[in-house]
Coordinates of C-alpha atoms and ligand atoms in Angstrom, one line a residue:
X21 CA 3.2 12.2 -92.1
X22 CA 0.2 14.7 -92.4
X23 CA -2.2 13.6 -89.4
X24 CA -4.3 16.7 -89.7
X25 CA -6.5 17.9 -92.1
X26 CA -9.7 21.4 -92.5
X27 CA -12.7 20.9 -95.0
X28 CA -14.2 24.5 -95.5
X29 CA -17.9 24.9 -96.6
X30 CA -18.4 28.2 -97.4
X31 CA -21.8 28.8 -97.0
X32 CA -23.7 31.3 -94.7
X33 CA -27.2 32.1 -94.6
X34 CA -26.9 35.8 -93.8
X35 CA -23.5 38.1 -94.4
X36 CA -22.1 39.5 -91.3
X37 CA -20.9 43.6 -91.9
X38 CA -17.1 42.3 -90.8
X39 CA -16.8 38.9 -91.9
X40 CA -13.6 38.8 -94.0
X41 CA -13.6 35.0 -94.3
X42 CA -14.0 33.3 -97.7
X43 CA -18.0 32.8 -97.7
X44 CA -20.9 33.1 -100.3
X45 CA -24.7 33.4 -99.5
X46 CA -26.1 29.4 -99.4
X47 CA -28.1 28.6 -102.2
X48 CA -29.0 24.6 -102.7
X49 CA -28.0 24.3 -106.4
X50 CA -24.7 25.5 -105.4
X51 CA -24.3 23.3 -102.7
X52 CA -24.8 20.3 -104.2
X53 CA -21.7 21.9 -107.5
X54 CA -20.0 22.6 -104.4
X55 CA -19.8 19.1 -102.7
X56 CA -19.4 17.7 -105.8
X57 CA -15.7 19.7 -106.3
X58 CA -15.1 18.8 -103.2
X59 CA -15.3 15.4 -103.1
X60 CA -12.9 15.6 -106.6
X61 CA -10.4 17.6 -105.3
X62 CA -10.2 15.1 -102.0
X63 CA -10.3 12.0 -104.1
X64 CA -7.4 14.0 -106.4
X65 CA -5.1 14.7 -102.9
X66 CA -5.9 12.7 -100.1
X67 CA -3.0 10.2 -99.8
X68 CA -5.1 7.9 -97.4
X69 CA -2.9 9.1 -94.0
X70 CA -4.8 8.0 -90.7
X71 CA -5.9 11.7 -89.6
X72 CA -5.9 13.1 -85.5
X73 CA -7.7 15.9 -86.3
X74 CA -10.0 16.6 -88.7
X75 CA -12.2 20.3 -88.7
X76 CA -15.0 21.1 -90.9
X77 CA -14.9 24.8 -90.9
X78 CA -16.8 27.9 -92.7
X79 CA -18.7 29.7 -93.4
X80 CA -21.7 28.1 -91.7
X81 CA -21.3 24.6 -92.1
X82 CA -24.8 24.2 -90.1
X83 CA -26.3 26.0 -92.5
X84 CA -26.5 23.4 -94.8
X85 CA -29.8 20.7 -94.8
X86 CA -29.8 17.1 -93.6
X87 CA -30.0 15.8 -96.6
X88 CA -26.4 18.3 -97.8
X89 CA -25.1 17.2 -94.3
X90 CA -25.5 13.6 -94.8
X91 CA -23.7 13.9 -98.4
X92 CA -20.9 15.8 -97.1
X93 CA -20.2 13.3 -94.4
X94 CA -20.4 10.5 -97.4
X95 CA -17.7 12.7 -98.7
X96 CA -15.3 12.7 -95.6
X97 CA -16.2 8.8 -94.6
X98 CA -13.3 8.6 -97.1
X99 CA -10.5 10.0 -94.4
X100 CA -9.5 7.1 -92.0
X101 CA -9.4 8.3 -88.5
X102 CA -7.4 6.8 -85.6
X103 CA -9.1 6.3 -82.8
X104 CA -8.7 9.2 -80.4
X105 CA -9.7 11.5 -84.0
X106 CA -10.6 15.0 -82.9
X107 CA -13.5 15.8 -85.3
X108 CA -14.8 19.8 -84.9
X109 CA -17.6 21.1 -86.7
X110 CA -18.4 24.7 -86.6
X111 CA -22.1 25.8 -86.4
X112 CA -24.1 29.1 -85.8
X113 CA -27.1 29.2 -83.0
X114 CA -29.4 30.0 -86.1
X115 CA -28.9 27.0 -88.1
X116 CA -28.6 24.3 -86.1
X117 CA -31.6 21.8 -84.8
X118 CA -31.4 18.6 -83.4
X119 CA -31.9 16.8 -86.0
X120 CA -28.2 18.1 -87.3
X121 CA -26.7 17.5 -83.9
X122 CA -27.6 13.8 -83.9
X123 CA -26.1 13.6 -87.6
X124 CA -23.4 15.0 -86.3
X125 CA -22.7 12.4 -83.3
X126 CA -23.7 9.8 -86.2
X127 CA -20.4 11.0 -88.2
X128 CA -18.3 11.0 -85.2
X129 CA -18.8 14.5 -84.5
X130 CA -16.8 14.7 -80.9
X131 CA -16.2 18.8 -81.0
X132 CA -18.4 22.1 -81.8
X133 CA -17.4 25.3 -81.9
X134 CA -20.5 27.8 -81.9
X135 CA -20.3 31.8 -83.4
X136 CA -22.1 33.2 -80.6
X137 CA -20.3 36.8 -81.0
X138 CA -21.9 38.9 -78.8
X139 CA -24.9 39.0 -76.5
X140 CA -26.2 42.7 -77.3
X141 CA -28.8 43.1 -79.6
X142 CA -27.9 46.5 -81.1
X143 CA -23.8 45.0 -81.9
X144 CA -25.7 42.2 -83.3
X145 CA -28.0 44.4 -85.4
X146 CA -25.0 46.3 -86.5
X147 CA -23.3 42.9 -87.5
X148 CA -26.2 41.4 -89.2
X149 CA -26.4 38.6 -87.1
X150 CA -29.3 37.2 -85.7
X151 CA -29.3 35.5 -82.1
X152 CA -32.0 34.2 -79.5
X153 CA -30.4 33.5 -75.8
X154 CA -32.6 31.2 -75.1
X155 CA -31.8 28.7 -78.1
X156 CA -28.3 29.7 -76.8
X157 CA -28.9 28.0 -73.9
X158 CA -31.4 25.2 -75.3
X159 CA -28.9 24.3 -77.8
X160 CA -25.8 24.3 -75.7
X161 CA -28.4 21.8 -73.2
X162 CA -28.7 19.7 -75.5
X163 CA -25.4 19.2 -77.0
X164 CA -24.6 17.8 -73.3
X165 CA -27.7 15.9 -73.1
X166 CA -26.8 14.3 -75.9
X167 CA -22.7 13.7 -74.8
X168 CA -21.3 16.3 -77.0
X169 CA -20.1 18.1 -75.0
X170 CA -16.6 19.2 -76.0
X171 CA -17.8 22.9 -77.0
X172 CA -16.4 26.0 -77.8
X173 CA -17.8 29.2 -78.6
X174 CA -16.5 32.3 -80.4
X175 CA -16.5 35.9 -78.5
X176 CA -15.7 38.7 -80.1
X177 CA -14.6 42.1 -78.5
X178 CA -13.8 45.0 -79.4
X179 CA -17.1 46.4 -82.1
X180 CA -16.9 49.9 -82.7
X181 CA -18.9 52.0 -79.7
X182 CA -19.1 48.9 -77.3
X183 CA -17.9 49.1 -73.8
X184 CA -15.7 47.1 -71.2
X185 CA -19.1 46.3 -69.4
X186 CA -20.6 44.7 -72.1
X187 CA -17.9 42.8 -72.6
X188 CA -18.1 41.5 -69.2
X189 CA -21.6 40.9 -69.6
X190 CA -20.6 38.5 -72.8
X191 CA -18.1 36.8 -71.0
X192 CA -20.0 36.1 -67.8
X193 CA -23.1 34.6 -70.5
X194 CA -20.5 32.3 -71.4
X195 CA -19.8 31.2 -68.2
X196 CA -23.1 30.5 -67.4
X197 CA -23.1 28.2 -70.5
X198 CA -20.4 26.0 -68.4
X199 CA -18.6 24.8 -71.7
X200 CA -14.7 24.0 -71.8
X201 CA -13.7 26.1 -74.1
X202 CA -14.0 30.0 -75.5
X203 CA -12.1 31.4 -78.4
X204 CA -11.7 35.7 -78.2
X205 CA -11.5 37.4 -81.0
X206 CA -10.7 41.2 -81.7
X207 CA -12.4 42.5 -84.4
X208 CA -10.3 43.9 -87.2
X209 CA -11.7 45.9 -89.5
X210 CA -10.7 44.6 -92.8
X211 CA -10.9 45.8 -96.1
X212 CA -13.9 45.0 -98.1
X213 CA -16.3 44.3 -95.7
X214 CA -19.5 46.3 -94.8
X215 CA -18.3 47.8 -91.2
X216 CA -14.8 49.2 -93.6
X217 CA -16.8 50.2 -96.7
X218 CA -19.1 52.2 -93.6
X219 CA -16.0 54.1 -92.9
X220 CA -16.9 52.6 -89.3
X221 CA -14.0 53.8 -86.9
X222 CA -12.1 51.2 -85.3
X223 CA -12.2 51.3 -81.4
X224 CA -9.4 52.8 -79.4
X225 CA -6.0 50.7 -79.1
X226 CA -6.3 51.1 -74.9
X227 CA -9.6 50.3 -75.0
X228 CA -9.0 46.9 -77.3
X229 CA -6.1 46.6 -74.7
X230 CA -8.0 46.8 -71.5
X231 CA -10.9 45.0 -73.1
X232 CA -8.4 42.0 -73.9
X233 CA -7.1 42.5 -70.1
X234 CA -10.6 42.2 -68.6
X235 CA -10.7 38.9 -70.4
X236 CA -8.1 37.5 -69.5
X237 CA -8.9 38.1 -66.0
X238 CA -12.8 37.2 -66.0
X239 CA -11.4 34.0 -67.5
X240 CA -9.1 33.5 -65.1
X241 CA -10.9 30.0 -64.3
X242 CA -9.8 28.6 -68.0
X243 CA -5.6 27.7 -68.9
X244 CA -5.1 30.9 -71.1
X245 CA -2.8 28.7 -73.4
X246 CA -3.2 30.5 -76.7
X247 CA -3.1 34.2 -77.2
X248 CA -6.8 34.1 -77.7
X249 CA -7.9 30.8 -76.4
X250 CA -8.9 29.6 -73.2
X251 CA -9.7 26.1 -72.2
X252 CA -10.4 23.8 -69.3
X253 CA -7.7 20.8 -68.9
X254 CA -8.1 18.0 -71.2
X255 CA -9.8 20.1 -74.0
X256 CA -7.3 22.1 -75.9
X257 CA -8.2 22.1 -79.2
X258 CA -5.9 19.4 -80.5
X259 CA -6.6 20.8 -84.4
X260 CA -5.5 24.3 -83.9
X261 CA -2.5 22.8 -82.0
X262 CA -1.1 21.5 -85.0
X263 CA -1.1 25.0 -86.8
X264 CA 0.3 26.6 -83.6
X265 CA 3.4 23.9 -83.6
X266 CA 3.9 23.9 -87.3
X267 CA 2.7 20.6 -88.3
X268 CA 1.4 20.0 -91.5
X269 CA -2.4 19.7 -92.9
X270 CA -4.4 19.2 -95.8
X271 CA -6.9 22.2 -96.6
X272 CA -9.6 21.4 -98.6
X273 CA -12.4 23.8 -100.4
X274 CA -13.1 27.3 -100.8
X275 CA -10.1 29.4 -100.0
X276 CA -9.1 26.9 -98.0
X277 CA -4.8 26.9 -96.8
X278 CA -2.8 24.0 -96.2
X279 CA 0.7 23.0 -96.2
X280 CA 2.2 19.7 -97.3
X281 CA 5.5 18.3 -97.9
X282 CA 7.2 22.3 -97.4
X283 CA 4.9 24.0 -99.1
X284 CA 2.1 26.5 -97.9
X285 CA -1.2 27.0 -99.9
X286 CA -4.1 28.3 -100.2
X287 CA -7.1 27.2 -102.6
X288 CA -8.8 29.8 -105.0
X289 CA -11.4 32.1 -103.5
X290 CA -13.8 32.1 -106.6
X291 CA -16.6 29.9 -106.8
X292 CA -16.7 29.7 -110.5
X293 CA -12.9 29.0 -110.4
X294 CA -13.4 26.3 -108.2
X295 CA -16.5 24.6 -109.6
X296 CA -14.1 24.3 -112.6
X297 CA -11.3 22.7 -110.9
X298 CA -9.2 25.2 -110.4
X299 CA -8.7 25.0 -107.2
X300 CA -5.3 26.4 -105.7
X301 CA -4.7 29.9 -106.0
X302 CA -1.1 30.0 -105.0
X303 CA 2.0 28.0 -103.4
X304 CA 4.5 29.1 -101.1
X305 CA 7.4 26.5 -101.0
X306 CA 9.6 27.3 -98.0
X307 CA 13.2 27.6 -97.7
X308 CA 14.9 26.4 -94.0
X309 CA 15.0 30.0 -93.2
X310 CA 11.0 30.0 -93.8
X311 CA 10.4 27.3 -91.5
X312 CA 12.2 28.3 -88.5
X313 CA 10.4 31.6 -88.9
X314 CA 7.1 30.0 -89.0
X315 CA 8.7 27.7 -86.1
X316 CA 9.0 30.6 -84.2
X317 CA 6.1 33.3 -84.9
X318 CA 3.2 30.0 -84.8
X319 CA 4.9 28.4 -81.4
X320 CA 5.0 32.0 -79.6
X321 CA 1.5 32.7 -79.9
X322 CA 1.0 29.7 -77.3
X323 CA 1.6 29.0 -73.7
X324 CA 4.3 26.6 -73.7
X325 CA 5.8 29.1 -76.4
X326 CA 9.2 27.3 -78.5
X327 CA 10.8 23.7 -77.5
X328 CA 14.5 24.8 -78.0
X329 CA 15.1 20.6 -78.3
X330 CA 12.9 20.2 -81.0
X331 CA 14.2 23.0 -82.6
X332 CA 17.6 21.8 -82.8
X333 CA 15.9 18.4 -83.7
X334 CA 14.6 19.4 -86.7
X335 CA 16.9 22.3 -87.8
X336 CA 19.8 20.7 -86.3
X337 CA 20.7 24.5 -85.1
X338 CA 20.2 25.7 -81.9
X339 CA 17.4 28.3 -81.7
X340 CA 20.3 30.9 -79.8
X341 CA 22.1 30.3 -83.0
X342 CA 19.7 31.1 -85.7
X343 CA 18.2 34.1 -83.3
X344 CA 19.9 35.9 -80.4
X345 CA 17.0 36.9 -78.5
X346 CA 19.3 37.9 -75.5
X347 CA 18.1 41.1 -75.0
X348 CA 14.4 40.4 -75.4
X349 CA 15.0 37.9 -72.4
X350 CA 16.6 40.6 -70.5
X351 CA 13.5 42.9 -70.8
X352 CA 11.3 40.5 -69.9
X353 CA 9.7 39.8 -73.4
X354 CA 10.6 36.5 -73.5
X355 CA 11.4 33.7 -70.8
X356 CA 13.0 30.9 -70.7
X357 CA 13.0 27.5 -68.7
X358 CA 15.7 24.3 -69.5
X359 CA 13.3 23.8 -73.0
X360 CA 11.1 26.4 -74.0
X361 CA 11.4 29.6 -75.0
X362 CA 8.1 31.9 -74.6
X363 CA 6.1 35.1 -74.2
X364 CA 5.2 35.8 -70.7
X365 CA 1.0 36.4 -70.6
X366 CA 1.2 39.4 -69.3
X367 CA 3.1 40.6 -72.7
X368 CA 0.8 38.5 -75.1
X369 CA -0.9 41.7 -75.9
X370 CA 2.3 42.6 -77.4
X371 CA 2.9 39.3 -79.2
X372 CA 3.1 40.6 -82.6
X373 CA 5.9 43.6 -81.5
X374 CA 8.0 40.5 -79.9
X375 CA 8.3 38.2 -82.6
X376 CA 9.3 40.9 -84.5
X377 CA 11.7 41.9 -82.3
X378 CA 13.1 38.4 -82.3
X379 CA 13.0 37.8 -86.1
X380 CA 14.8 40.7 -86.7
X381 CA 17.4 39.6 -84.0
X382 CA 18.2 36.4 -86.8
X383 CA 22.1 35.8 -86.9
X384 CA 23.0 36.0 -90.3
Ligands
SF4_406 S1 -19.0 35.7 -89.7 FE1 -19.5 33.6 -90.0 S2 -21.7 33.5 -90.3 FE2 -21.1 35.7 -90.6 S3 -20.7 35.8 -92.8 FE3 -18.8 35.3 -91.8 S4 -18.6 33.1 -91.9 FE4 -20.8 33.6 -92.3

């Protein structure tokens, strides 16, 4: 039963030069198109499950006014919620008042997660991102003030021409914030955006690597239980759990991906083709084979890494039959205890080249 579910508004009021998600520039008229699809394509899918997680991603969903706010919550009242439901919200330090934060709690809003990027002025001039510290710190004050204080906040590493020490710097703002939870983030730079069209050269690998390291290590107070998440105890974030153990979700809105009943999708990236109705842009129904892979390359990227019982429970093969990972074990890639199976952190740098490794071990 799907227990999980993402709503993505797309809109942002300013264009970051290496954003790669699915966004468009927020305009009202749109908006209010916009919920309206939305609210159709829900009513079209959602089967009435009682949700644990449910994460209202962007784009900017702060960006949007009371008054949208207050209709998109209308829209989501339909999901029924159990009781412990983990509801995220993403917003940006330039968009959000607190008038929005106590709509927020109003909805049942019990999670944010802040883009706060980077602390230097000239990365975020070169982003096209604006920032002030001190709302930083006004805003994060009163989330608490207020009880909401399950809060994360995005870092990312890793801009072309920054250094080590201003990464430090970063992370030891977000320290000072004394919030439960920080997500990392190296930048890639992807096709298509501004930084890429630039012909802006991507940092050094050793320097991403020992930028990554010094993280690691200046967050050595957090449990480091994702390859790029760190959290105090208790706050995990119980919604990107479910993608990391393979559990299934609805996705709904703008290029939004989910997978239901064995099948992966994602949702058109084109406004126009959305506002229309045509909302999913392709289907990937998987085969056994396809979900032991994605058993195996979403549960590695965690602490805990692979439950060889569960495995077998659902599969009804043992994981040392369907991959021999023998000799990844004995190189230290991999380690195991009596259940799990997983990536030691002091090779999660190297995630990617180990579940390789593994999947290509697969006993035919
Ligand atoms: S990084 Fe965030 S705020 Fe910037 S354009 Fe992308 S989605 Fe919008």
């Amino acid at each position: 039963m799907v227990k999980n579910c993402y709503v993505h508004i797309p809109f942002c009021k300013q264009i970051c030069s290496y954003c790669d998600f699915c966004k468009v520039f927020y305009d009202t008229g749109y908006v209010s198109s916009y919920l309206n699809s939305l609210e159709q394509e829900i009513k079209k899918n959602y089967k009435g499950e009682v949700l644990d997680t449910l994460y209202i991603g962007g784009g900017t969903p702060s960006s949007l006014s009371l008054a949208e706010l207050e209709r998109l919550f209308s829209i989501l009242s339909v999901f029924k919620r159990s009781s412990s439901c983990e509801v995220t919200i993403e917003a940006n330090f330039d968009s959000i008042t607190k008038e929005k934060l106590n709509l927020f709690q109003l909805f049942g809003v019990n999670r944010i997660s802040f883009g706060l990027e980077t602390t230097h002025q000239w990365i975020l001039d070169k982003m096209g991102r604006q920032l002030d510290l001190d709302d930083v710190v006004n805003t994060i004050s009163y989330c608490k003030e207020i009880g909401l204080s399950n809060i994360n906040v995005d870092l990312m590493y890793a801009f072309p021409g920054e250094t080590v020490e201003e990464v430090v710097e970063d992370v030891s703002f977000i320290q000072s914030l004394d919030i439960p939870h920080i997500s990392t983030y190296s930048l890639i730079l992807e096709e298509h955006t501004k930084l890429y069209l630039d012909k802006v050269p991507s940092i050094l690998e050793e320097e991403d690597a020992k930028m990554y390291e010094v993280i690691c290590s200046e967050l050595s107070n957090f449990c480091h239980y994702e390859i790029s998440n760190f959290a105090k105890d208790g706050y995990f974030s119980s919604h990107n759990l479910c993608y990391w153990r393979n559990r299934e979700y609805y996705g709904f809105g703008l290029g939004a991906s989910g997978y239901l009943d064995d099948v992966r999708y994602s949702n058109t990236r084109s406004m126009t083709h959305y506002l229309q109705g045509n909302v999913r842009y392709e289907e990937e129904k998987l085969g056994l084979r396809d979900k032991m892979e994605y058993e195996v390359i979403l549960n590695l990227r965690t602490k805990w890494g692979i439950s060889k019982s569960q495995f077998f429970s659902c599969y009804h093969k043992s994981l040392n039959e369907v991959y021999d990972y023998s000799s990844l074990v004995k190189d230290g890639y991999l380690k195991e205890d009596e259940d799990f199976l997983f990536i030691p952190e002091e090779y999660w740098y190297l995630s990617n080249e180990v579940i390789v490794r593994l999947l290509e071990e697969e006993v035919v």
